[in-house]
Tab-separated table of C-alpha atoms and ligand atoms in Angstrom:
chain	number	residue	atom	x	y	z
A	5	MET	CA	44.081	-50.894	-92.080
A	6	PRO	CA	43.391	-50.012	-88.474
A	7	ILE	CA	45.238	-47.028	-87.120
A	8	THR	CA	46.630	-47.181	-83.618
A	9	ILE	CA	46.250	-43.889	-81.861
A	10	PHE	CA	47.476	-42.409	-78.603
A	11	GLY	CA	46.559	-38.736	-78.814
A	12	GLY	CA	43.570	-37.493	-76.826
A	13	CYS	CA	42.708	-40.976	-75.626
A	14	SER	CA	42.641	-42.300	-72.092
A	15	THR	CA	44.404	-45.429	-73.254
A	16	LEU	CA	45.867	-47.142	-76.280
A	17	VAL	CA	42.986	-47.820	-78.639
A	18	VAL	CA	42.703	-49.341	-82.097
A	19	VAL	CA	40.428	-47.293	-84.312
A	20	LYS	CA	39.078	-47.926	-87.769
A	21	GLU	CA	36.767	-44.968	-88.285
A	22	GLY	CA	33.298	-46.014	-89.431
A	23	GLU	CA	34.066	-49.616	-88.415
A	24	TYR	CA	35.206	-49.874	-84.795
A	25	ALA	CA	37.227	-48.377	-81.949
A	26	ILE	CA	38.311	-50.900	-79.317
A	27	ARG	CA	41.205	-51.617	-76.968
A	28	ASP	CA	42.770	-54.687	-78.586
A	29	PRO	CA	41.420	-56.911	-81.398
A	30	SER	CA	43.689	-59.791	-80.317
A	31	LEU	CA	41.511	-60.277	-77.207
A	32	ALA	CA	38.771	-61.752	-79.442
A	33	PRO	CA	39.256	-65.484	-78.594
A	34	LYS	CA	38.909	-64.801	-74.873
A	35	GLY	CA	35.830	-62.672	-75.565
A	36	ARG	CA	34.319	-65.430	-77.720
A	37	ASP	CA	34.720	-67.870	-74.829
A	38	MET	CA	32.976	-65.403	-72.478
A	39	ILE	CA	30.109	-64.950	-74.946
A	40	GLU	CA	29.661	-68.704	-75.462
A	41	TRP	CA	29.478	-69.273	-71.702
A	42	ALA	CA	26.758	-66.636	-71.431
A	43	ARG	CA	24.903	-68.007	-74.439
A	44	ASP	CA	24.862	-71.497	-72.928
A	45	HIS	CA	22.872	-70.045	-70.006
A	46	MET	CA	20.436	-67.902	-71.998
A	47	PRO	CA	17.769	-70.315	-73.265
A	48	VAL	CA	15.081	-67.660	-73.695
A	49	LEU	CA	17.216	-65.559	-76.039
A	50	GLU	CA	18.255	-68.753	-77.801
A	51	ALA	CA	14.608	-69.591	-78.532
A	52	ILE	CA	14.052	-66.062	-79.866
A	53	ARG	CA	17.218	-66.273	-81.903
A	54	GLU	CA	16.052	-69.511	-83.564
A	55	ARG	CA	12.755	-67.865	-84.538
A	56	PHE	CA	14.538	-64.695	-85.698
A	57	GLU	CA	16.832	-66.794	-87.916
A	58	GLU	CA	13.781	-68.200	-89.694
A	59	GLU	CA	11.604	-65.093	-89.831
A	60	ARG	CA	14.278	-62.362	-90.204
A	61	PRO	CA	12.016	-59.632	-88.714
A	62	LEU	CA	14.856	-57.096	-88.560
A	63	GLU	CA	16.030	-57.357	-92.176
A	64	GLY	CA	17.299	-53.962	-93.376
A	65	ILE	CA	17.172	-52.442	-89.873
A	66	THR	CA	20.201	-50.788	-88.261
A	67	VAL	CA	20.146	-50.966	-84.483
A	68	GLY	CA	22.286	-48.475	-82.524
A	69	MET	CA	22.944	-49.732	-79.009
A	70	THR	CA	24.253	-48.145	-75.830
A	71	LEU	CA	24.391	-50.947	-73.266
A	72	HIS	CA	26.910	-52.319	-70.761
A	73	LEU	CA	29.210	-53.959	-73.251
A	74	GLU	CA	29.816	-57.391	-71.827
A	75	ALA	CA	29.172	-61.044	-72.659
A	76	LYS	CA	25.416	-61.145	-72.040
A	77	THR	CA	24.908	-58.030	-74.146
A	78	ALA	CA	26.869	-59.724	-76.924
A	79	VAL	CA	24.299	-62.548	-76.932
A	80	LEU	CA	21.552	-59.944	-77.425
A	81	VAL	CA	23.577	-58.360	-80.262
A	82	GLU	CA	23.914	-61.731	-81.954
A	83	THR	CA	20.185	-62.398	-81.517
A	84	LEU	CA	19.339	-59.115	-83.255
A	85	MET	CA	21.794	-59.955	-86.029
A	86	ALA	CA	20.144	-63.362	-86.426
A	87	GLY	CA	16.968	-61.377	-87.094
A	88	GLY	CA	18.727	-59.542	-89.923
A	89	ALA	CA	19.808	-56.353	-88.123
A	90	GLU	CA	23.072	-54.510	-88.602
A	91	VAL	CA	24.386	-53.421	-85.214
A	92	ALA	CA	26.554	-50.550	-83.974
A	93	ILE	CA	27.195	-50.525	-80.237
A	94	THR	CA	28.953	-48.639	-77.473
A	95	GLY	CA	28.934	-48.980	-73.677
A	96	CYS	CA	26.634	-47.052	-71.351
A	97	ASN	CA	29.238	-46.719	-68.632
A	98	PRO	CA	32.987	-46.097	-69.018
A	99	LEU	CA	33.894	-48.867	-66.544
A	100	SER	CA	31.560	-51.676	-67.571
A	101	THR	CA	33.023	-52.542	-70.977
A	102	LYS	CA	34.766	-55.902	-71.312
A	103	ASP	CA	37.473	-55.330	-73.915
A	104	GLU	CA	37.590	-59.041	-74.765
A	105	VAL	CA	33.892	-59.048	-75.674
A	106	ALA	CA	34.281	-55.861	-77.716
A	107	ALA	CA	37.059	-57.540	-79.716
A	108	ALA	CA	35.020	-60.712	-80.283
A	109	LEU	CA	32.045	-58.719	-81.571
A	110	VAL	CA	34.218	-56.777	-84.017
A	111	ARG	CA	35.281	-60.120	-85.457
A	112	GLU	CA	31.575	-60.871	-86.085
A	113	GLY	CA	31.191	-57.684	-88.114
A	114	VAL	CA	29.606	-55.593	-85.351
A	115	HIS	CA	30.537	-51.895	-85.240
A	116	VAL	CA	31.874	-51.592	-81.703
A	117	TYR	CA	33.054	-48.299	-80.221
A	118	ALA	CA	33.969	-48.875	-76.586
A	119	TRP	CA	36.814	-49.646	-74.230
A	120	ARG	CA	37.049	-49.942	-70.473
A	121	GLY	CA	38.194	-46.732	-68.826
A	122	GLU	CA	37.208	-44.311	-71.575
A	123	THR	CA	37.047	-40.670	-70.510
A	124	GLU	CA	33.784	-38.766	-70.419
A	125	LYS	CA	34.688	-37.069	-73.699
A	126	GLU	CA	35.455	-40.416	-75.341
A	127	TYR	CA	32.219	-41.870	-73.945
A	128	TYR	CA	30.164	-39.261	-75.801
A	129	GLN	CA	32.404	-39.482	-78.860
A	130	ASN	CA	31.637	-43.210	-78.995
A	131	ILE	CA	27.895	-42.590	-78.745
A	132	ASP	CA	28.295	-40.191	-81.682
A	133	ARG	CA	30.157	-42.883	-83.611
A	134	VAL	CA	27.221	-45.252	-83.093
A	135	LEU	CA	24.835	-42.534	-84.253
A	136	SER	CA	26.954	-41.982	-87.371
A	137	HIS	CA	25.487	-45.330	-88.549
A	138	GLU	CA	22.077	-43.613	-88.623
A	139	PRO	CA	20.205	-46.252	-86.632
A	140	ASP	CA	16.562	-47.019	-87.324
A	141	ILE	CA	16.126	-48.304	-83.788
A	142	ILE	CA	18.045	-47.338	-80.638
A	143	VAL	CA	18.527	-49.645	-77.654
A	144	ASP	CA	19.556	-47.469	-74.719
A	145	ASP	CA	20.445	-47.873	-71.045
A	146	GLY	CA	20.271	-44.618	-69.106
A	147	ALA	CA	18.942	-42.559	-72.057
A	148	ASP	CA	22.239	-40.816	-72.851
A	149	CYS	CA	22.030	-41.927	-76.483
A	150	ILE	CA	18.371	-40.949	-76.902
A	151	ALA	CA	19.014	-37.559	-75.277
A	152	ARG	CA	22.045	-37.003	-77.502
A	153	VAL	CA	20.159	-37.684	-80.736
A	154	HIS	CA	17.732	-34.958	-79.729
A	155	THR	CA	20.376	-32.407	-78.724
A	156	GLU	CA	23.233	-33.075	-81.185
A	157	PHE	CA	21.647	-34.803	-84.182
A	158	PRO	CA	18.088	-33.419	-84.429
A	159	ASP	CA	17.792	-34.425	-88.114
A	160	LEU	CA	18.311	-38.040	-87.131
A	161	THR	CA	15.186	-38.012	-84.946
A	162	GLU	CA	13.183	-38.052	-88.208
A	163	ARG	CA	14.830	-41.284	-89.236
A	164	VAL	CA	14.658	-43.161	-85.937
A	165	ILE	CA	11.594	-45.427	-85.863
A	166	GLY	CA	11.799	-45.816	-82.097
A	167	ALA	CA	13.900	-46.865	-79.149
A	168	THR	CA	13.915	-49.102	-76.108
A	169	GLU	CA	15.159	-48.124	-72.643
A	170	GLU	CA	16.637	-50.593	-70.175
A	171	THR	CA	16.754	-48.853	-66.787
A	172	THR	CA	14.762	-46.839	-64.239
A	173	THR	CA	16.924	-43.727	-64.519
A	174	GLY	CA	16.596	-43.741	-68.313
A	175	VAL	CA	12.811	-44.132	-68.149
A	176	ASN	CA	12.603	-41.224	-65.672
A	177	ARG	CA	14.607	-39.020	-68.054
A	178	LEU	CA	12.404	-40.032	-71.009
A	179	HIS	CA	9.227	-39.157	-69.120
A	180	ALA	CA	10.789	-35.744	-68.425
A	181	MET	CA	11.637	-35.313	-72.137
A	182	HIS	CA	8.102	-36.268	-73.128
A	183	ARG	CA	6.560	-33.919	-70.513
A	184	GLU	CA	8.578	-31.055	-71.996
A	185	GLY	CA	7.448	-31.998	-75.522
A	186	ILE	CA	11.002	-32.793	-76.639
A	187	LEU	CA	10.771	-36.543	-77.331
A	188	LYS	CA	10.463	-37.069	-81.077
A	189	PHE	CA	9.912	-40.833	-81.361
A	190	PRO	CA	8.302	-43.685	-79.428
A	191	VAL	CA	10.340	-45.393	-76.727
A	192	ILE	CA	9.427	-48.706	-75.126
A	193	ALA	CA	10.252	-48.675	-71.405
A	194	VAL	CA	11.638	-52.201	-71.113
A	195	ASN	CA	12.530	-51.441	-67.479
A	196	ASN	CA	8.865	-51.163	-66.572
A	197	ALA	CA	7.890	-54.636	-67.749
A	198	LYS	CA	7.084	-56.892	-64.810
A	199	THR	CA	9.516	-59.556	-65.973
A	200	LYS	CA	12.192	-56.816	-65.919
A	201	TYR	CA	11.989	-54.882	-62.664
A	202	LEU	CA	10.651	-57.724	-60.530
A	203	MET	CA	13.559	-59.956	-61.562
A	204	ASP	CA	16.428	-57.828	-62.894
A	205	ASN	CA	16.289	-54.813	-60.592
A	206	ARG	CA	15.446	-56.879	-57.519
A	207	TYR	CA	17.186	-60.261	-57.780
A	208	GLY	CA	19.794	-59.261	-60.362
A	209	THR	CA	21.007	-56.165	-58.557
A	210	GLY	CA	20.544	-57.869	-55.189
A	211	GLN	CA	23.007	-60.606	-56.003
A	212	SER	CA	25.405	-58.776	-58.298
A	213	ALA	CA	25.843	-55.583	-56.250
A	214	LEU	CA	27.003	-57.666	-53.296
A	215	ASP	CA	29.121	-59.824	-55.586
A	216	GLY	CA	30.842	-56.682	-56.932
A	217	LEU	CA	31.363	-55.350	-53.422
A	218	MET	CA	32.861	-58.627	-52.233
A	219	ARG	CA	35.114	-59.024	-55.264
A	220	ALA	CA	36.403	-55.484	-54.816
A	221	THR	CA	37.069	-55.805	-51.090
A	222	ASN	CA	37.109	-59.501	-50.092
A	223	ILE	CA	35.464	-58.478	-46.796
A	224	LEU	CA	32.984	-60.448	-44.703
A	225	LEU	CA	29.430	-59.154	-44.588
A	226	ALA	CA	28.243	-61.183	-41.608
A	227	GLY	CA	28.040	-58.968	-38.553
A	228	LYS	CA	28.577	-55.742	-40.512
A	229	THR	CA	26.068	-52.913	-40.564
A	230	VAL	CA	25.092	-52.363	-44.177
A	231	VAL	CA	23.164	-49.206	-45.013
A	232	VAL	CA	21.021	-49.513	-48.146
A	233	VAL	CA	19.964	-46.134	-49.482
A	234	GLY	CA	16.730	-46.375	-51.485
A	235	TYR	CA	14.217	-49.194	-50.987
A	236	GLY	CA	13.007	-49.401	-54.573
A	237	TRP	CA	13.322	-52.549	-56.667
A	238	CYS	CA	17.111	-52.559	-56.526
A	239	GLY	CA	17.352	-51.559	-52.861
A	240	ARG	CA	14.888	-54.285	-51.825
A	241	GLY	CA	17.067	-56.906	-53.493
A	242	ILE	CA	20.308	-55.577	-52.023
A	243	ALA	CA	18.833	-55.349	-48.513
A	244	ARG	CA	17.500	-58.903	-48.622
A	245	ARG	CA	20.710	-60.409	-49.931
A	246	ALA	CA	22.827	-58.473	-47.421
A	247	ARG	CA	20.642	-59.793	-44.612
A	248	GLY	CA	20.977	-63.289	-46.061
A	249	LEU	CA	24.741	-62.958	-45.689
A	250	GLY	CA	24.396	-62.039	-42.029
A	251	ALA	CA	24.582	-58.262	-42.206
A	252	ASN	CA	22.512	-55.929	-40.032
A	253	VAL	CA	20.705	-53.791	-42.562
A	254	ILE	CA	19.541	-50.205	-42.141
A	255	VAL	CA	17.376	-48.747	-44.897
A	256	VAL	CA	17.351	-45.036	-45.746
A	257	GLU	CA	14.247	-43.883	-47.654
A	258	VAL	CA	12.362	-40.693	-48.476
A	259	ASP	CA	9.085	-42.373	-49.452
A	260	PRO	CA	6.854	-43.249	-46.460
A	261	ILE	CA	5.268	-46.241	-48.208
A	262	LYS	CA	8.627	-47.771	-49.138
A	263	ALA	CA	9.889	-47.046	-45.621
A	264	MET	CA	6.873	-48.816	-44.147
A	265	GLU	CA	7.463	-51.783	-46.425
A	266	ALA	CA	11.096	-51.922	-45.287
A	267	ILE	CA	9.992	-51.920	-41.644
A	268	PHE	CA	7.465	-54.711	-42.271
A	269	ASP	CA	10.164	-56.648	-44.139
A	270	GLY	CA	12.077	-56.536	-40.881
A	271	PHE	CA	14.666	-53.826	-41.558
A	272	ARG	CA	15.534	-50.776	-39.488
A	273	VAL	CA	14.798	-47.458	-41.180
A	274	ALA	CA	16.738	-44.302	-40.331
A	275	PRO	CA	17.622	-40.961	-41.912
A	276	MET	CA	21.027	-40.719	-43.570
A	277	ASP	CA	22.358	-38.509	-40.782
A	278	ARG	CA	21.865	-41.238	-38.208
A	279	ALA	CA	22.736	-44.188	-40.437
A	280	ALA	CA	26.006	-42.413	-41.288
A	281	GLU	CA	27.251	-42.925	-37.756
A	282	GLU	CA	26.430	-46.631	-37.647
A	283	GLY	CA	27.162	-48.069	-41.060
A	284	ASP	CA	30.240	-50.094	-41.998
A	285	ILE	CA	29.169	-50.332	-45.642
A	286	PHE	CA	26.866	-48.035	-47.644
A	287	ILE	CA	25.213	-49.014	-50.912
A	288	THR	CA	23.175	-46.416	-52.770
A	289	ALA	CA	20.399	-47.406	-55.181
A	290	THR	CA	18.159	-44.373	-55.546
A	291	GLY	CA	18.643	-43.056	-59.082
A	292	ASN	CA	18.978	-39.690	-57.349
A	293	ARG	CA	21.975	-37.421	-56.829
A	294	ASP	CA	23.996	-36.509	-53.710
A	295	VAL	CA	22.305	-38.976	-51.399
A	296	ILE	CA	25.598	-39.376	-49.510
A	297	ARG	CA	27.070	-35.919	-48.985
A	298	GLY	CA	30.019	-34.375	-47.151
A	299	GLU	CA	27.993	-33.798	-43.993
A	300	HIS	CA	27.278	-37.551	-43.859
A	301	ILE	CA	30.826	-38.627	-44.705
A	302	GLU	CA	32.104	-36.470	-41.834
A	303	LYS	CA	30.077	-38.590	-39.413
A	304	MET	CA	31.149	-41.963	-40.805
A	305	LYS	CA	33.470	-44.459	-39.152
A	306	ASP	CA	37.112	-44.942	-40.039
A	307	GLY	CA	37.360	-47.577	-42.799
A	308	VAL	CA	33.831	-47.074	-44.063
A	309	ILE	CA	33.089	-48.570	-47.497
A	310	LEU	CA	30.952	-46.657	-50.007
A	311	ALA	CA	29.454	-48.256	-53.101
A	312	ASN	CA	26.786	-47.273	-55.593
A	313	ALA	CA	24.364	-49.483	-57.518
A	314	GLY	CA	22.347	-46.656	-59.107
A	315	HIS	CA	22.784	-45.924	-62.793
A	316	PHE	CA	24.942	-42.793	-62.654
A	317	ASP	CA	27.943	-42.004	-60.463
A	318	VAL	CA	26.184	-39.047	-58.866
A	319	GLU	CA	24.724	-40.692	-55.767
A	320	ILE	CA	27.872	-40.376	-53.636
A	321	ASP	CA	29.462	-36.927	-53.494
A	322	LYS	CA	32.842	-37.805	-55.013
A	323	GLU	CA	33.774	-34.166	-55.372
A	324	TYR	CA	33.620	-33.764	-51.613
A	325	LEU	CA	36.035	-36.671	-51.181
A	326	GLU	CA	38.361	-35.338	-53.878
A	327	GLU	CA	38.381	-31.819	-52.465
A	328	HIS	CA	38.624	-32.688	-48.780
A	329	CYS	CA	41.004	-35.647	-48.702
A	330	GLU	CA	44.633	-35.258	-47.771
A	331	GLU	CA	45.716	-38.229	-49.770
A	332	LYS	CA	44.156	-40.503	-52.374
A	333	ILE	CA	45.475	-44.028	-52.839
A	334	ASP	CA	44.504	-46.683	-55.408
A	335	ARG	CA	43.893	-49.993	-53.638
A	336	ARG	CA	42.994	-53.478	-54.864
A	337	GLY	CA	44.215	-52.888	-58.397
A	338	GLY	CA	42.276	-49.657	-58.701
A	339	LEU	CA	38.885	-51.149	-57.761
A	340	VAL	CA	38.970	-49.276	-54.459
A	341	THR	CA	40.017	-45.684	-53.891
A	342	GLU	CA	41.168	-44.906	-50.394
A	343	TYR	CA	40.606	-41.315	-49.342
A	344	ARG	CA	42.639	-40.239	-46.310
A	345	MET	CA	40.764	-37.454	-44.607
A	346	PRO	CA	42.536	-34.725	-42.565
A	347	ASN	CA	41.446	-36.338	-39.254
A	348	GLY	CA	43.188	-39.564	-40.317
A	349	LYS	CA	39.926	-41.310	-41.187
A	350	ARG	CA	39.951	-43.628	-44.202
A	351	VAL	CA	37.005	-43.716	-46.598
A	352	TYR	CA	36.975	-46.445	-49.255
A	353	LEU	CA	35.062	-45.762	-52.463
A	354	ILE	CA	34.394	-48.734	-54.740
A	355	ALA	CA	34.795	-48.389	-58.526
A	356	GLU	CA	34.745	-44.585	-58.487
A	357	GLY	CA	31.140	-44.665	-57.304
A	358	ARG	CA	29.993	-46.224	-60.557
A	359	LEU	CA	27.602	-49.193	-60.731
A	360	VAL	CA	29.378	-51.554	-58.340
A	361	ASN	CA	27.979	-54.715	-59.899
A	362	LEU	CA	29.282	-53.876	-63.357
A	363	ALA	CA	32.398	-51.851	-62.603
A	364	ALA	CA	33.699	-54.256	-59.945
A	365	GLY	CA	31.979	-57.442	-61.085
A	366	GLU	CA	30.368	-59.011	-64.105
A	367	GLY	CA	26.958	-57.399	-63.782
A	368	HIS	CA	23.725	-59.272	-63.312
A	369	PRO	CA	23.705	-63.065	-63.328
A	370	ILE	CA	23.349	-64.452	-66.841
A	371	GLU	CA	19.857	-65.909	-66.352
A	372	ILE	CA	18.564	-62.498	-65.278
A	373	MET	CA	19.861	-60.837	-68.422
A	374	ASP	CA	18.381	-63.668	-70.468
A	375	ILE	CA	14.976	-62.400	-69.334
A	376	SER	CA	15.738	-58.669	-69.652
A	377	PHE	CA	17.341	-59.035	-73.064
A	378	ALA	CA	14.536	-61.279	-74.306
A	379	LEU	CA	12.280	-58.297	-73.548
A	380	GLN	CA	14.703	-56.075	-75.454
A	381	ALA	CA	14.794	-58.356	-78.508
A	382	LEU	CA	11.006	-58.654	-78.631
A	383	SER	CA	10.539	-54.906	-78.077
A	384	VAL	CA	12.909	-54.170	-80.969
A	385	GLU	CA	10.791	-56.520	-83.078
A	386	VAL	CA	7.624	-54.638	-82.019
A	387	LEU	CA	9.228	-51.348	-83.096
A	388	ALA	CA	10.387	-52.812	-86.424
A	389	LYS	CA	6.849	-54.003	-87.158
A	390	GLU	CA	4.706	-51.279	-85.613
A	391	GLY	CA	7.006	-48.362	-84.705
A	392	GLU	CA	6.152	-46.255	-87.781
A	393	GLY	CA	2.552	-46.013	-86.578
A	394	MET	CA	3.401	-45.091	-82.994
A	395	GLU	CA	3.294	-41.471	-81.803
A	396	PRO	CA	6.268	-40.062	-79.847
A	397	GLY	CA	5.992	-41.056	-76.195
A	398	VAL	CA	7.013	-43.570	-73.567
A	399	TYR	CA	5.277	-46.924	-74.077
A	400	LYS	CA	4.839	-49.996	-71.924
A	401	VAL	CA	6.145	-53.312	-73.158
A	402	PRO	CA	3.036	-54.998	-74.620
A	403	LYS	CA	1.484	-57.317	-72.011
A	404	ASP	CA	1.651	-60.331	-74.293
A	405	VAL	CA	5.409	-59.801	-74.731
A	406	ASP	CA	5.899	-59.632	-70.947
A	407	LYS	CA	3.851	-62.821	-70.533
A	408	ARG	CA	5.599	-64.603	-73.401
A	409	VAL	CA	9.001	-63.942	-71.834
A	410	ALA	CA	7.823	-65.409	-68.521
A	411	GLU	CA	6.397	-68.441	-70.326
A	412	LEU	CA	9.604	-69.011	-72.283
A	413	LYS	CA	11.663	-68.710	-69.098
A	414	LEU	CA	9.465	-71.144	-67.173
A	415	LYS	CA	9.509	-73.572	-70.098
A	416	SER	CA	13.310	-73.465	-70.154
A	417	MET	CA	13.261	-74.330	-66.446
A	418	GLY	CA	10.813	-77.193	-66.951
A	419	VAL	CA	8.219	-75.507	-64.742
A	420	GLU	CA	4.567	-76.249	-65.470
A	421	LEU	CA	1.615	-74.103	-64.410
A	422	GLU	CA	-1.853	-74.857	-63.134
A	423	GLU	CA	-4.587	-73.929	-65.630
A	424	LEU	CA	-7.903	-72.220	-64.887
A	425	THR	CA	-10.989	-74.378	-65.499
A	426	PRO	CA	-13.690	-72.715	-67.654
A	427	GLU	CA	-15.842	-72.381	-64.490
A	428	GLN	CA	-12.997	-70.680	-62.624
A	429	ARG	CA	-12.370	-68.270	-65.496
A	430	GLU	CA	-16.059	-67.395	-65.611
A	431	TYR	CA	-16.154	-66.970	-61.800
A	432	MET	CA	-13.151	-64.646	-61.851
A	433	GLU	CA	-14.742	-62.486	-64.542
A	434	SER	CA	-18.184	-62.346	-62.979
A	435	TRP	CA	-19.570	-59.500	-60.818
A	436	GLU	CA	-22.401	-61.575	-59.373
A	437	GLU	CA	-22.499	-62.743	-55.761
A	438	GLY	CA	-19.673	-65.057	-54.785
A	439	THR	CA	-21.751	-67.996	-53.575
B	275	LIG	P1	13.032	-47.242	-57.807
B	275	LIG	O1	12.406	-46.002	-58.310
B	275	LIG	O2	12.235	-48.496	-57.686
B	275	LIG	O3	13.704	-46.979	-56.367
B	275	LIG	C1	14.448	-45.846	-56.014
B	275	LIG	C2	14.142	-45.556	-54.544
B	275	LIG	O4	15.037	-44.559	-54.060
B	275	LIG	C3	12.719	-45.024	-54.320
B	275	LIG	O5	12.061	-45.824	-53.360
B	275	LIG	C4	12.939	-43.602	-53.839
B	275	LIG	O6	11.949	-43.182	-52.909
B	275	LIG	C5	14.311	-43.709	-53.181
B	275	LIG	N1	15.022	-42.436	-53.059
B	275	LIG	C6	15.099	-41.417	-53.950
B	275	LIG	N2	15.859	-40.420	-53.449
B	275	LIG	C7	16.283	-40.831	-52.232
B	275	LIG	C8	17.111	-40.260	-51.228
B	275	LIG	N3	17.649	-39.052	-51.369
B	275	LIG	N4	17.342	-40.978	-50.102
B	275	LIG	C9	16.792	-42.194	-49.921
B	275	LIG	N5	15.991	-42.782	-50.832
B	275	LIG	C10	15.753	-42.114	-51.982
B	275	LIG	O7	14.300	-47.483	-58.749
B	275	LIG	P2	15.131	-48.854	-58.974
B	275	LIG	O8	14.540	-49.615	-60.076
B	275	LIG	O9	15.388	-49.483	-57.662
B	275	LIG	O10	16.497	-48.227	-59.550
B	275	LIG	C11	17.364	-47.444	-58.749
B	275	LIG	C12	18.605	-47.070	-59.564
B	275	LIG	O11	19.309	-48.251	-59.911
B	275	LIG	C13	18.292	-46.359	-60.874
B	275	LIG	O12	19.328	-45.455	-61.147
B	275	LIG	C14	18.337	-47.496	-61.885
B	275	LIG	O13	18.557	-47.032	-63.178
B	275	LIG	C15	19.476	-48.303	-61.327
B	275	LIG	N6	19.542	-49.696	-61.703
B	275	LIG	C16	20.757	-50.287	-61.548
B	275	LIG	C17	20.936	-51.600	-61.884
B	275	LIG	C18	22.274	-52.204	-61.737
B	275	LIG	O14	22.581	-53.133	-62.465
B	275	LIG	N7	23.086	-51.747	-60.805
B	275	LIG	C19	19.829	-52.435	-62.398
B	275	LIG	C20	18.557	-51.741	-62.446
B	275	LIG	C21	18.431	-50.425	-62.110
């Protein structure tokens, strides 16, 4: 029987140790409806799922997952299960879990350990609960789970065949682990596949970060000055979409090449110091820490809105706001925190500075995650088949997998491609004069 516990938890949670720990199992029907809606819009995963059901490439494999626990992720979970895997999962961010989806997955026999609003301690406790299932393969987003296996469960690193990593920040951390000789198993950097960062980071974050911002605030973007910090794949998408909605966009960058690209794309580029004075809305997407600091906040306008789309909640200096405000007020059902500064200025922080698209919205559009999670499913299959022979390190998604995902996506959209003639192929591969 499940035990309902209060003690030490941020919220009322139903726990069955070794099985699940979620907010409320009775939310399952609503979660099922959310999952089915997502599934109906994920034809690429559906095609993989049909093949997995026949071939069962993950038979006998336990997959431990740390991903934003919401409807699209549930479709990936069910795809892996169709391939024969047993799955234990937790969230990769305390505010992105959809409790309804967690409940629906528990009903399917998935080991789910996650609830929205878990504390930092509970977040790590839930990762440990996933690891207690001794996964053969880890699917991570941000590399917290992979890092934790190495620091807290070193014996388990022997058992893990390999892992996949979903996001830029996670891949950066894994490269650092490998450089220091710490990484003990192969990890496929799903983030670095072309069908991932060109679509997910750019178009997914572009649309969903603004969607989260608008849901949280209900403000108009047209005519506002939006400062986008970081002009990487995510920042490019956010800047373009903000401009499309009529905002004047200023880009803040540290990399001269990215800054030049932003200028040629038609954006203004300025240092944070200067942008701080002009911006109405700030969205960070750097994967770096403290990009908006106290000295910048001091220069900002009354009523300024701060949001973050980077993986961790370290891009905006929340501690400064906490320490220097005179009053802190929850607005918009807790999605916005209003900080009243001593000079009377109001600073609005969205979703505690956590990923605005997931904490204040529903994350990336479904079709985007269809592509990203197809890469995940196929990368897990690669590890199941070939992982034992792979040395520890950070690996690219195999090119044929990247291409196959694009082909499946285009097929689902009914898009046909031109084909090279044999003469064209030969011409393209030849070094001889081009006459
Ligand atoms: P990227 O590496 O392509 O871009 C980051 C950019 O930030 C670079 O151009 C870099 O020069 C710039 N930058 C670094 N420090 C800076 C500073 N102090 N000031 C101004 N610019 C600075 O990375 P990508 O793929 O755009 O990802 C960015 C972050 O977003 C990562 O944390 C990633 O994990 C996360 N992410 C979030 C998603 C979401 O759903 N919200 C989806 C995908 C990635």
